[in-house]
Amino acid sequence: MTHHGFRPRLVDARQVWDHHLMHHTPRPCSVIVGLGSHDLGVADASAGHYLRGLAPYIVFTGATGCRAARPCTTGSGWWGWSGPGSRVG
């Protein structure tokens, strides 16, 4: 299927996917950074690294975004987050 003359190809998608794979072995560091995403694998991988003792802290950036099914709110009370420096425990 095309969209405005663009025809996606599997080889193009594979090139982008392979670009994002770093193929390195995780090692101890100061902090684990999980980039905001709808992909729960990000949280799972971050927690796994934390539980293996690779870092004493995890910082998640961004959010999952706003969708019509859930009102978009920020600040205190949003998923237990109350601003920079908050701890989730």
PDB file of N, CA, C and O in Angstrom, residues 8-89:
ATOM      1  N   PRO A   8       6.671   1.981   1.659  1.00  0.00           N
ATOM      2  CA  PRO A   8       7.637   1.464   2.623  1.00  0.00           C
ATOM      3  C   PRO A   8       8.139   0.088   2.210  1.00  0.00           C
ATOM      4  O   PRO A   8       7.404  -0.708   1.639  1.00  0.00           O
ATOM      5  N   ARG A   9       9.407  -0.139   2.467  1.00  0.00           N
ATOM      6  CA  ARG A   9      10.003  -1.427   2.140  1.00  0.00           C
ATOM      7  C   ARG A   9      10.586  -2.028   3.410  1.00  0.00           C
ATOM      8  O   ARG A   9      11.109  -1.312   4.258  1.00  0.00           O
ATOM      9  N   LEU A  10      10.517  -3.333   3.518  1.00  0.00           N
ATOM     10  CA  LEU A  10      11.049  -4.027   4.677  1.00  0.00           C
ATOM     11  C   LEU A  10      12.538  -3.747   4.841  1.00  0.00           C
ATOM     12  O   LEU A  10      13.020  -3.559   5.960  1.00  0.00           O
ATOM     13  N   VAL A  11      13.268  -3.672   3.758  1.00  0.00           N
ATOM     14  CA  VAL A  11      14.709  -3.412   3.845  1.00  0.00           C
ATOM     15  C   VAL A  11      14.983  -2.042   4.465  1.00  0.00           C
ATOM     16  O   VAL A  11      15.933  -1.874   5.226  1.00  0.00           O
ATOM     17  N   ASP A  12      14.143  -1.050   4.186  1.00  0.00           N
ATOM     18  CA  ASP A  12      14.312   0.277   4.783  1.00  0.00           C
ATOM     19  C   ASP A  12      14.024   0.230   6.290  1.00  0.00           C
ATOM     20  O   ASP A  12      14.756   0.813   7.094  1.00  0.00           O
ATOM     21  N   ALA A  13      12.951  -0.462   6.659  1.00  0.00           N
ATOM     22  CA  ALA A  13      12.608  -0.591   8.074  1.00  0.00           C
ATOM     23  C   ALA A  13      13.718  -1.328   8.818  1.00  0.00           C
ATOM     24  O   ALA A  13      14.082  -0.949   9.937  1.00  0.00           O
ATOM     25  N   ARG A  14      14.273  -2.354   8.194  1.00  0.00           N
ATOM     26  CA  ARG A  14      15.358  -3.127   8.830  1.00  0.00           C
ATOM     27  C   ARG A  14      16.599  -2.259   9.039  1.00  0.00           C
ATOM     28  O   ARG A  14      17.273  -2.353  10.056  1.00  0.00           O
ATOM     29  N   GLN A  15      16.888  -1.389   8.106  1.00  0.00           N
ATOM     30  CA  GLN A  15      18.045  -0.505   8.231  1.00  0.00           C
ATOM     31  C   GLN A  15      17.882   0.432   9.426  1.00  0.00           C
ATOM     32  O   GLN A  15      18.816   0.643  10.195  1.00  0.00           O
ATOM     33  N   VAL A  16      16.691   0.982   9.602  1.00  0.00           N
ATOM     34  CA  VAL A  16      16.433   1.861  10.752  1.00  0.00           C
ATOM     35  C   VAL A  16      16.529   1.054  12.056  1.00  0.00           C
ATOM     36  O   VAL A  16      17.151   1.491  13.026  1.00  0.00           O
ATOM     37  N   TRP A  17      15.922  -0.132  12.074  1.00  0.00           N
ATOM     38  CA  TRP A  17      15.967  -0.979  13.264  1.00  0.00           C
ATOM     39  C   TRP A  17      17.408  -1.309  13.638  1.00  0.00           C
ATOM     40  O   TRP A  17      17.818  -1.167  14.786  1.00  0.00           O
ATOM     41  N   ASP A  18      18.194  -1.761  12.682  1.00  0.00           N
ATOM     42  CA  ASP A  18      19.583  -2.131  12.944  1.00  0.00           C
ATOM     43  C   ASP A  18      20.409  -0.936  13.418  1.00  0.00           C
ATOM     44  O   ASP A  18      21.331  -1.097  14.215  1.00  0.00           O
ATOM     45  N   HIS A  19      20.082   0.257  12.935  1.00  0.00           N
ATOM     46  CA  HIS A  19      20.798   1.458  13.357  1.00  0.00           C
ATOM     47  C   HIS A  19      20.638   1.692  14.864  1.00  0.00           C
ATOM     48  O   HIS A  19      21.561   2.137  15.540  1.00  0.00           O
ATOM     49  N   HIS A  20      19.468   1.380  15.402  1.00  0.00           N
ATOM     50  CA  HIS A  20      19.190   1.627  16.817  1.00  0.00           C
ATOM     51  C   HIS A  20      19.749   0.542  17.737  1.00  0.00           C
ATOM     52  O   HIS A  20      19.872   0.766  18.936  1.00  0.00           O
ATOM     53  N   LEU A  21      20.071  -0.620  17.194  1.00  0.00           N
ATOM     54  CA  LEU A  21      20.659  -1.679  18.013  1.00  0.00           C
ATOM     55  C   LEU A  21      22.140  -1.374  18.215  1.00  0.00           C
ATOM     56  O   LEU A  21      22.867  -1.165  17.253  1.00  0.00           O
ATOM     57  N   MET A  22      22.576  -1.337  19.447  1.00  0.00           N
ATOM     58  CA  MET A  22      23.958  -0.961  19.719  1.00  0.00           C
ATOM     59  C   MET A  22      24.871  -2.167  19.890  1.00  0.00           C
ATOM     60  O   MET A  22      26.080  -2.040  19.810  1.00  0.00           O
ATOM     61  N   HIS A  23      24.321  -3.339  20.139  1.00  0.00           N
ATOM     62  CA  HIS A  23      25.095  -4.578  20.260  1.00  0.00           C
ATOM     63  C   HIS A  23      26.258  -4.464  21.241  1.00  0.00           C
ATOM     64  O   HIS A  23      27.336  -4.973  20.982  1.00  0.00           O
ATOM     65  N   HIS A  24      26.062  -3.796  22.364  1.00  0.00           N
ATOM     66  CA  HIS A  24      27.125  -3.758  23.359  1.00  0.00           C
ATOM     67  C   HIS A  24      26.633  -4.374  24.660  1.00  0.00           C
ATOM     68  O   HIS A  24      25.427  -4.520  24.888  1.00  0.00           O
ATOM     69  N   THR A  25      27.555  -4.744  25.497  1.00  0.00           N
ATOM     70  CA  THR A  25      27.231  -5.372  26.765  1.00  0.00           C
ATOM     71  C   THR A  25      27.032  -4.301  27.829  1.00  0.00           C
ATOM     72  O   THR A  25      27.924  -3.470  28.028  1.00  0.00           O
ATOM     73  N   PRO A  26      25.875  -4.284  28.511  1.00  0.00           N
ATOM     74  CA  PRO A  26      25.670  -3.309  29.585  1.00  0.00           C
ATOM     75  C   PRO A  26      26.732  -3.471  30.667  1.00  0.00           C
ATOM     76  O   PRO A  26      27.149  -4.585  30.986  1.00  0.00           O
ATOM     77  N   ARG A  27      27.171  -2.354  31.225  1.00  0.00           N
ATOM     78  CA  ARG A  27      28.183  -2.378  32.285  1.00  0.00           C
ATOM     79  C   ARG A  27      27.777  -1.387  33.379  1.00  0.00           C
ATOM     80  O   ARG A  27      26.946  -0.508  33.141  1.00  0.00           O
ATOM     81  N   PRO A  28      28.348  -1.516  34.559  1.00  0.00           N
ATOM     82  CA  PRO A  28      27.979  -0.622  35.667  1.00  0.00           C
ATOM     83  C   PRO A  28      28.138   0.852  35.288  1.00  0.00           C
ATOM     84  O   PRO A  28      29.055   1.225  34.553  1.00  0.00           O
ATOM     85  N   CYS A  29      27.206   1.665  35.798  1.00  0.00           N
ATOM     86  CA  CYS A  29      27.232   3.096  35.508  1.00  0.00           C
ATOM     87  C   CYS A  29      26.583   3.852  36.665  1.00  0.00           C
ATOM     88  O   CYS A  29      26.163   3.255  37.646  1.00  0.00           O
ATOM     89  N   SER A  30      26.493   5.165  36.539  1.00  0.00           N
ATOM     90  CA  SER A  30      25.949   6.014  37.601  1.00  0.00           C
ATOM     91  C   SER A  30      24.430   6.009  37.644  1.00  0.00           C
ATOM     92  O   SER A  30      23.823   6.102  38.710  1.00  0.00           O
ATOM     93  N   VAL A  31      23.811   5.934  36.468  1.00  0.00           N
ATOM     94  CA  VAL A  31      22.352   6.007  36.392  1.00  0.00           C
ATOM     95  C   VAL A  31      21.876   5.311  35.121  1.00  0.00           C
ATOM     96  O   VAL A  31      22.562   5.339  34.102  1.00  0.00           O
ATOM     97  N   ILE A  32      20.725   4.691  35.189  1.00  0.00           N
ATOM     98  CA  ILE A  32      20.081   4.081  34.026  1.00  0.00           C
ATOM     99  C   ILE A  32      19.052   5.080  33.527  1.00  0.00           C
ATOM    100  O   ILE A  32      18.250   5.591  34.311  1.00  0.00           O
ATOM    101  N   VAL A  33      19.058   5.373  32.234  1.00  0.00           N
ATOM    102  CA  VAL A  33      18.108   6.313  31.650  1.00  0.00           C
ATOM    103  C   VAL A  33      17.148   5.546  30.753  1.00  0.00           C
ATOM    104  O   VAL A  33      17.570   4.917  29.782  1.00  0.00           O
ATOM    105  N   GLY A  34      15.864   5.592  31.100  1.00  0.00           N
ATOM    106  CA  GLY A  34      14.827   4.983  30.274  1.00  0.00           C
ATOM    107  C   GLY A  34      14.094   6.093  29.546  1.00  0.00           C
ATOM    108  O   GLY A  34      13.510   6.969  30.172  1.00  0.00           O
ATOM    109  N   LEU A  35      14.155   6.065  28.225  1.00  0.00           N
ATOM    110  CA  LEU A  35      13.513   7.108  27.431  1.00  0.00           C
ATOM    111  C   LEU A  35      12.006   6.867  27.375  1.00  0.00           C
ATOM    112  O   LEU A  35      11.557   5.747  27.149  1.00  0.00           O
ATOM    113  N   GLY A  36      11.210   7.919  27.591  1.00  0.00           N
ATOM    114  CA  GLY A  36       9.750   7.827  27.605  1.00  0.00           C
ATOM    115  C   GLY A  36       9.225   7.099  26.379  1.00  0.00           C
ATOM    116  O   GLY A  36       9.664   7.345  25.267  1.00  0.00           O
ATOM    117  N   SER A  37       8.282   6.186  26.589  1.00  0.00           N
ATOM    118  CA  SER A  37       7.815   5.348  25.497  1.00  0.00           C
ATOM    119  C   SER A  37       6.526   4.635  25.880  1.00  0.00           C
ATOM    120  O   SER A  37       6.239   4.434  27.055  1.00  0.00           O
ATOM    121  N   HIS A  38       5.764   4.204  24.881  1.00  0.00           N
ATOM    122  CA  HIS A  38       4.609   3.332  25.106  1.00  0.00           C
ATOM    123  C   HIS A  38       5.074   1.892  25.260  1.00  0.00           C
ATOM    124  O   HIS A  38       4.315   1.029  25.669  1.00  0.00           O
ATOM    125  N   ASP A  39       6.327   1.609  24.903  1.00  0.00           N
ATOM    126  CA  ASP A  39       6.883   0.261  24.943  1.00  0.00           C
ATOM    127  C   ASP A  39       7.257  -0.109  26.371  1.00  0.00           C
ATOM    128  O   ASP A  39       8.213   0.428  26.925  1.00  0.00           O
ATOM    129  N   LEU A  40       6.520  -1.017  26.990  1.00  0.00           N
ATOM    130  CA  LEU A  40       6.812  -1.421  28.360  1.00  0.00           C
ATOM    131  C   LEU A  40       8.148  -2.139  28.472  1.00  0.00           C
ATOM    132  O   LEU A  40       8.698  -2.279  29.567  1.00  0.00           O
ATOM    133  N   GLY A  41       8.702  -2.561  27.353  1.00  0.00           N
ATOM    134  CA  GLY A  41      10.018  -3.181  27.352  1.00  0.00           C
ATOM    135  C   GLY A  41      11.098  -2.239  27.845  1.00  0.00           C
ATOM    136  O   GLY A  41      12.107  -2.668  28.398  1.00  0.00           O
ATOM    137  N   VAL A  42      10.891  -0.925  27.651  1.00  0.00           N
ATOM    138  CA  VAL A  42      11.845   0.074  28.141  1.00  0.00           C
ATOM    139  C   VAL A  42      11.917   0.010  29.669  1.00  0.00           C
ATOM    140  O   VAL A  42      13.002  -0.061  30.260  1.00  0.00           O
ATOM    141  N   ALA A  43      10.774   0.014  30.324  1.00  0.00           N
ATOM    142  CA  ALA A  43      10.734  -0.069  31.785  1.00  0.00           C
ATOM    143  C   ALA A  43      11.255  -1.413  32.263  1.00  0.00           C
ATOM    144  O   ALA A  43      11.996  -1.499  33.247  1.00  0.00           O
ATOM    145  N   ASP A  44      10.886  -2.481  31.568  1.00  0.00           N
ATOM    146  CA  ASP A  44      11.323  -3.817  31.938  1.00  0.00           C
ATOM    147  C   ASP A  44      12.839  -3.956  31.856  1.00  0.00           C
ATOM    148  O   ASP A  44      13.486  -4.463  32.770  1.00  0.00           O
ATOM    149  N   ALA A  45      13.422  -3.489  30.753  1.00  0.00           N
ATOM    150  CA  ALA A  45      14.882  -3.570  30.583  1.00  0.00           C
ATOM    151  C   ALA A  45      15.595  -2.704  31.618  1.00  0.00           C
ATOM    152  O   ALA A  45      16.600  -3.119  32.208  1.00  0.00           O
ATOM    153  N   SER A  46      15.065  -1.509  31.858  1.00  0.00           N
ATOM    154  CA  SER A  46      15.673  -0.610  32.845  1.00  0.00           C
ATOM    155  C   SER A  46      15.645  -1.240  34.238  1.00  0.00           C
ATOM    156  O   SER A  46      16.642  -1.217  34.963  1.00  0.00           O
ATOM    157  N   ALA A  47      14.509  -1.796  34.610  1.00  0.00           N
ATOM    158  CA  ALA A  47      14.384  -2.451  35.913  1.00  0.00           C
ATOM    159  C   ALA A  47      15.312  -3.658  36.009  1.00  0.00           C
ATOM    160  O   ALA A  47      15.921  -3.901  37.054  1.00  0.00           O
ATOM    161  N   GLY A  48      15.427  -4.405  34.929  1.00  0.00           N
ATOM    162  CA  GLY A  48      16.327  -5.561  34.916  1.00  0.00           C
ATOM    163  C   GLY A  48      17.772  -5.154  35.148  1.00  0.00           C
ATOM    164  O   GLY A  48      18.497  -5.797  35.924  1.00  0.00           O
ATOM    165  N   HIS A  49      18.202  -4.082  34.498  1.00  0.00           N
ATOM    166  CA  HIS A  49      19.570  -3.586  34.710  1.00  0.00           C
ATOM    167  C   HIS A  49      19.762  -3.131  36.152  1.00  0.00           C
ATOM    168  O   HIS A  49      20.804  -3.390  36.765  1.00  0.00           O
ATOM    169  N   TYR A  50      18.741  -2.457  36.691  1.00  0.00           N
ATOM    170  CA  TYR A  50      18.795  -1.989  38.076  1.00  0.00           C
ATOM    171  C   TYR A  50      18.907  -3.181  39.036  1.00  0.00           C
ATOM    172  O   TYR A  50      19.740  -3.195  39.942  1.00  0.00           O
ATOM    173  N   LEU A  51      18.061  -4.186  38.838  1.00  0.00           N
ATOM    174  CA  LEU A  51      18.050  -5.352  39.721  1.00  0.00           C
ATOM    175  C   LEU A  51      19.338  -6.154  39.629  1.00  0.00           C
ATOM    176  O   LEU A  51      19.710  -6.849  40.586  1.00  0.00           O
ATOM    177  N   ARG A  52      20.031  -6.070  38.500  1.00  0.00           N
ATOM    178  CA  ARG A  52      21.334  -6.724  38.354  1.00  0.00           C
ATOM    179  C   ARG A  52      22.453  -5.883  38.964  1.00  0.00           C
ATOM    180  O   ARG A  52      23.610  -6.269  38.914  1.00  0.00           O
ATOM    181  N   GLY A  53      22.095  -4.728  39.525  1.00  0.00           N
ATOM    182  CA  GLY A  53      23.082  -3.901  40.204  1.00  0.00           C
ATOM    183  C   GLY A  53      23.953  -3.059  39.290  1.00  0.00           C
ATOM    184  O   GLY A  53      25.037  -2.630  39.686  1.00  0.00           O
ATOM    185  N   LEU A  54      23.480  -2.775  38.075  1.00  0.00           N
ATOM    186  CA  LEU A  54      24.294  -2.000  37.144  1.00  0.00           C
ATOM    187  C   LEU A  54      24.318  -0.513  37.468  1.00  0.00           C
ATOM    188  O   LEU A  54      25.211   0.199  37.015  1.00  0.00           O
ATOM    189  N   ALA A  55      23.350  -0.025  38.241  1.00  0.00           N
ATOM    190  CA  ALA A  55      23.319   1.392  38.632  1.00  0.00           C
ATOM    191  C   ALA A  55      22.421   1.545  39.853  1.00  0.00           C
ATOM    192  O   ALA A  55      21.468   0.779  40.026  1.00  0.00           O
ATOM    193  N   PRO A  56      22.704   2.547  40.695  1.00  0.00           N
ATOM    194  CA  PRO A  56      21.877   2.747  41.892  1.00  0.00           C
ATOM    195  C   PRO A  56      20.587   3.531  41.631  1.00  0.00           C
ATOM    196  O   PRO A  56      19.739   3.626  42.512  1.00  0.00           O
ATOM    197  N   TYR A  57      20.442   4.107  40.437  1.00  0.00           N
ATOM    198  CA  TYR A  57      19.270   4.939  40.125  1.00  0.00           C
ATOM    199  C   TYR A  57      18.759   4.644  38.721  1.00  0.00           C
ATOM    200  O   TYR A  57      19.512   4.279  37.828  1.00  0.00           O
ATOM    201  N   ILE A  58      17.454   4.873  38.539  1.00  0.00           N
ATOM    202  CA  ILE A  58      16.836   4.863  37.205  1.00  0.00           C
ATOM    203  C   ILE A  58      16.139   6.208  37.035  1.00  0.00           C
ATOM    204  O   ILE A  58      15.427   6.663  37.930  1.00  0.00           O
ATOM    205  N   VAL A  59      16.327   6.829  35.884  1.00  0.00           N
ATOM    206  CA  VAL A  59      15.620   8.066  35.543  1.00  0.00           C
ATOM    207  C   VAL A  59      14.833   7.787  34.274  1.00  0.00           C
ATOM    208  O   VAL A  59      15.397   7.351  33.270  1.00  0.00           O
ATOM    209  N   PHE A  60      13.520   8.001  34.320  1.00  0.00           N
ATOM    210  CA  PHE A  60      12.691   7.868  33.126  1.00  0.00           C
ATOM    211  C   PHE A  60      12.385   9.264  32.604  1.00  0.00           C
ATOM    212  O   PHE A  60      12.011  10.153  33.362  1.00  0.00           O
ATOM    213  N   THR A  61      12.573   9.456  31.323  1.00  0.00           N
ATOM    214  CA  THR A  61      12.325  10.752  30.713  1.00  0.00           C
ATOM    215  C   THR A  61      10.969  10.758  30.035  1.00  0.00           C
ATOM    216  O   THR A  61      10.396   9.711  29.757  1.00  0.00           O
ATOM    217  N   GLY A  62      10.483  11.934  29.753  1.00  0.00           N
ATOM    218  CA  GLY A  62       9.248  12.059  28.992  1.00  0.00           C
ATOM    219  C   GLY A  62       8.085  11.389  29.678  1.00  0.00           C
ATOM    220  O   GLY A  62       7.983  11.342  30.895  1.00  0.00           O
ATOM    221  N   ALA A  63       7.207  10.861  28.873  1.00  0.00           N
ATOM    222  CA  ALA A  63       6.012  10.195  29.368  1.00  0.00           C
ATOM    223  C   ALA A  63       5.512   9.278  28.275  1.00  0.00           C
ATOM    224  O   ALA A  63       6.155   9.113  27.251  1.00  0.00           O
ATOM    225  N   THR A  64       4.358   8.716  28.485  1.00  0.00           N
ATOM    226  CA  THR A  64       3.775   7.856  27.466  1.00  0.00           C
ATOM    227  C   THR A  64       2.939   8.652  26.484  1.00  0.00           C
ATOM    228  O   THR A  64       2.422   8.102  25.534  1.00  0.00           O
ATOM    229  N   GLY A  65       2.790   9.941  26.721  1.00  0.00           N
ATOM    230  CA  GLY A  65       2.006  10.769  25.813  1.00  0.00           C
ATOM    231  C   GLY A  65       0.553  10.837  26.236  1.00  0.00           C
ATOM    232  O   GLY A  65       0.119  10.151  27.151  1.00  0.00           O
ATOM    233  N   CYS A  66      -0.195  11.682  25.582  1.00  0.00           N
ATOM    234  CA  CYS A  66      -1.609  11.867  25.899  1.00  0.00           C
ATOM    235  C   CYS A  66      -2.450  11.188  24.834  1.00  0.00           C
ATOM    236  O   CYS A  66      -2.188  11.323  23.648  1.00  0.00           O
ATOM    237  N   ARG A  67      -3.443  10.478  25.284  1.00  0.00           N
ATOM    238  CA  ARG A  67      -4.361   9.821  24.363  1.00  0.00           C
ATOM    239  C   ARG A  67      -5.772  10.198  24.760  1.00  0.00           C
ATOM    240  O   ARG A  67      -6.047  10.519  25.913  1.00  0.00           O
ATOM    241  N   ALA A  68      -6.666  10.085  23.833  1.00  0.00           N
ATOM    242  CA  ALA A  68      -8.058  10.473  24.089  1.00  0.00           C
ATOM    243  C   ALA A  68      -8.688   9.634  25.199  1.00  0.00           C
ATOM    244  O   ALA A  68      -9.555  10.107  25.920  1.00  0.00           O
ATOM    245  N   ALA A  69      -8.252   8.391  25.357  1.00  0.00           N
ATOM    246  CA  ALA A  69      -8.850   7.511  26.357  1.00  0.00           C
ATOM    247  C   ALA A  69      -8.449   7.898  27.782  1.00  0.00           C
ATOM    248  O   ALA A  69      -9.070   7.462  28.737  1.00  0.00           O
ATOM    249  N   ARG A  70      -7.423   8.727  27.924  1.00  0.00           N
ATOM    250  CA  ARG A  70      -6.956   9.127  29.242  1.00  0.00           C
ATOM    251  C   ARG A  70      -6.699  10.621  29.227  1.00  0.00           C
ATOM    252  O   ARG A  70      -5.970  11.112  28.386  1.00  0.00           O
ATOM    253  N   PRO A  71      -7.294  11.376  30.138  1.00  0.00           N
ATOM    254  CA  PRO A  71      -7.033  12.815  30.161  1.00  0.00           C
ATOM    255  C   PRO A  71      -5.556  13.103  30.352  1.00  0.00           C
ATOM    256  O   PRO A  71      -4.879  12.391  31.072  1.00  0.00           O
ATOM    257  N   CYS A  72      -5.073  14.118  29.702  1.00  0.00           N
ATOM    258  CA  CYS A  72      -3.673  14.501  29.817  1.00  0.00           C
ATOM    259  C   CYS A  72      -3.511  15.420  31.012  1.00  0.00           C
ATOM    260  O   CYS A  72      -4.061  16.517  31.045  1.00  0.00           O
ATOM    261  N   THR A  73      -2.813  14.938  32.032  1.00  0.00           N
ATOM    262  CA  THR A  73      -2.581  15.744  33.225  1.00  0.00           C
ATOM    263  C   THR A  73      -1.094  15.770  33.521  1.00  0.00           C
ATOM    264  O   THR A  73      -0.349  14.898  33.097  1.00  0.00           O
ATOM    265  N   THR A  74      -0.674  16.769  34.237  1.00  0.00           N
ATOM    266  CA  THR A  74       0.727  16.855  34.650  1.00  0.00           C
ATOM    267  C   THR A  74       0.776  17.276  36.105  1.00  0.00           C
ATOM    268  O   THR A  74      -0.217  17.690  36.676  1.00  0.00           O
ATOM    269  N   GLY A  75       1.940  17.188  36.686  1.00  0.00           N
ATOM    270  CA  GLY A  75       2.130  17.659  38.052  1.00  0.00           C
ATOM    271  C   GLY A  75       1.787  16.623  39.084  1.00  0.00           C
ATOM    272  O   GLY A  75       1.721  15.432  38.806  1.00  0.00           O
ATOM    273  N   SER A  76       1.567  17.079  40.292  1.00  0.00           N
ATOM    274  CA  SER A  76       1.355  16.197  41.425  1.00  0.00           C
ATOM    275  C   SER A  76       0.190  15.245  41.177  1.00  0.00           C
ATOM    276  O   SER A  76      -0.866  15.639  40.720  1.00  0.00           O
ATOM    277  N   GLY A  77       0.420  13.992  41.487  1.00  0.00           N
ATOM    278  CA  GLY A  77      -0.629  12.999  41.373  1.00  0.00           C
ATOM    279  C   GLY A  77      -0.639  12.247  40.059  1.00  0.00           C
ATOM    280  O   GLY A  77      -1.308  11.253  39.934  1.00  0.00           O
ATOM    281  N   TRP A  78       0.112  12.703  39.063  1.00  0.00           N
ATOM    282  CA  TRP A  78       0.121  12.004  37.778  1.00  0.00           C
ATOM    283  C   TRP A  78       1.035  10.810  37.870  1.00  0.00           C
ATOM    284  O   TRP A  78       2.239  10.934  37.921  1.00  0.00           O
ATOM    285  N   TRP A  79       0.487   9.624  37.974  1.00  0.00           N
ATOM    286  CA  TRP A  79       1.203   8.361  38.105  1.00  0.00           C
ATOM    287  C   TRP A  79       2.162   8.393  39.276  1.00  0.00           C
ATOM    288  O   TRP A  79       3.223   7.803  39.255  1.00  0.00           O
ATOM    289  N   GLY A  80       1.827   9.150  40.333  1.00  0.00           N
ATOM    290  CA  GLY A  80       2.649   9.189  41.527  1.00  0.00           C
ATOM    291  C   GLY A  80       3.838  10.123  41.440  1.00  0.00           C
ATOM    292  O   GLY A  80       4.648  10.198  42.345  1.00  0.00           O
ATOM    293  N   TRP A  81       3.938  10.869  40.385  1.00  0.00           N
ATOM    294  CA  TRP A  81       5.086  11.768  40.194  1.00  0.00           C
ATOM    295  C   TRP A  81       4.711  13.146  40.661  1.00  0.00           C
ATOM    296  O   TRP A  81       3.656  13.674  40.330  1.00  0.00           O
ATOM    297  N   SER A  82       5.569  13.778  41.425  1.00  0.00           N
ATOM    298  CA  SER A  82       5.249  15.109  41.915  1.00  0.00           C
ATOM    299  C   SER A  82       6.341  16.124  41.585  1.00  0.00           C
ATOM    300  O   SER A  82       6.523  17.095  42.293  1.00  0.00           O
ATOM    301  N   GLY A  83       7.087  15.891  40.527  1.00  0.00           N
ATOM    302  CA  GLY A  83       8.064  16.875  40.079  1.00  0.00           C
ATOM    303  C   GLY A  83       9.485  16.366  40.125  1.00  0.00           C
ATOM    304  O   GLY A  83       9.764  15.264  40.593  1.00  0.00           O
ATOM    305  N   PRO A  84      10.417  17.156  39.599  1.00  0.00           N
ATOM    306  CA  PRO A  84      11.829  16.764  39.588  1.00  0.00           C
ATOM    307  C   PRO A  84      12.311  16.443  40.992  1.00  0.00           C
ATOM    308  O   PRO A  84      11.923  17.080  41.967  1.00  0.00           O
ATOM    309  N   GLY A  85      13.116  15.423  41.093  1.00  0.00           N
ATOM    310  CA  GLY A  85      13.651  15.021  42.385  1.00  0.00           C
ATOM    311  C   GLY A  85      12.752  14.055  43.145  1.00  0.00           C
ATOM    312  O   GLY A  85      13.088  13.614  44.234  1.00  0.00           O
ATOM    313  N   SER A  86      11.603  13.723  42.576  1.00  0.00           N
ATOM    314  CA  SER A  86      10.681  12.795  43.233  1.00  0.00           C
ATOM    315  C   SER A  86      11.279  11.404  43.279  1.00  0.00           C
ATOM    316  O   SER A  86      12.058  11.016  42.432  1.00  0.00           O
ATOM    317  N   ARG A  87      10.860  10.656  44.271  1.00  0.00           N
ATOM    318  CA  ARG A  87      11.284   9.268  44.392  1.00  0.00           C
ATOM    319  C   ARG A  87      10.051   8.400  44.291  1.00  0.00           C
ATOM    320  O   ARG A  87       9.021   8.702  44.877  1.00  0.00           O
ATOM    321  N   VAL A  88      10.165   7.345  43.560  1.00  0.00           N
ATOM    322  CA  VAL A  88       9.081   6.375  43.484  1.00  0.00           C
ATOM    323  C   VAL A  88       9.519   5.196  44.329  1.00  0.00           C
ATOM    324  O   VAL A  88      10.580   4.626  44.110  1.00  0.00           O
ATOM    325  N   GLY A  89       8.732   4.820  45.309  1.00  0.00           N
ATOM    326  CA  GLY A  89       9.194   3.762  46.204  1.00  0.00           C
ATOM    327  C   GLY A  89       8.144   2.799  46.584  1.00  0.00           C
ATOM    328  O   GLY A  89       7.075   2.698  46.216  1.00  0.00           O
TER     329      GLY A  89
END
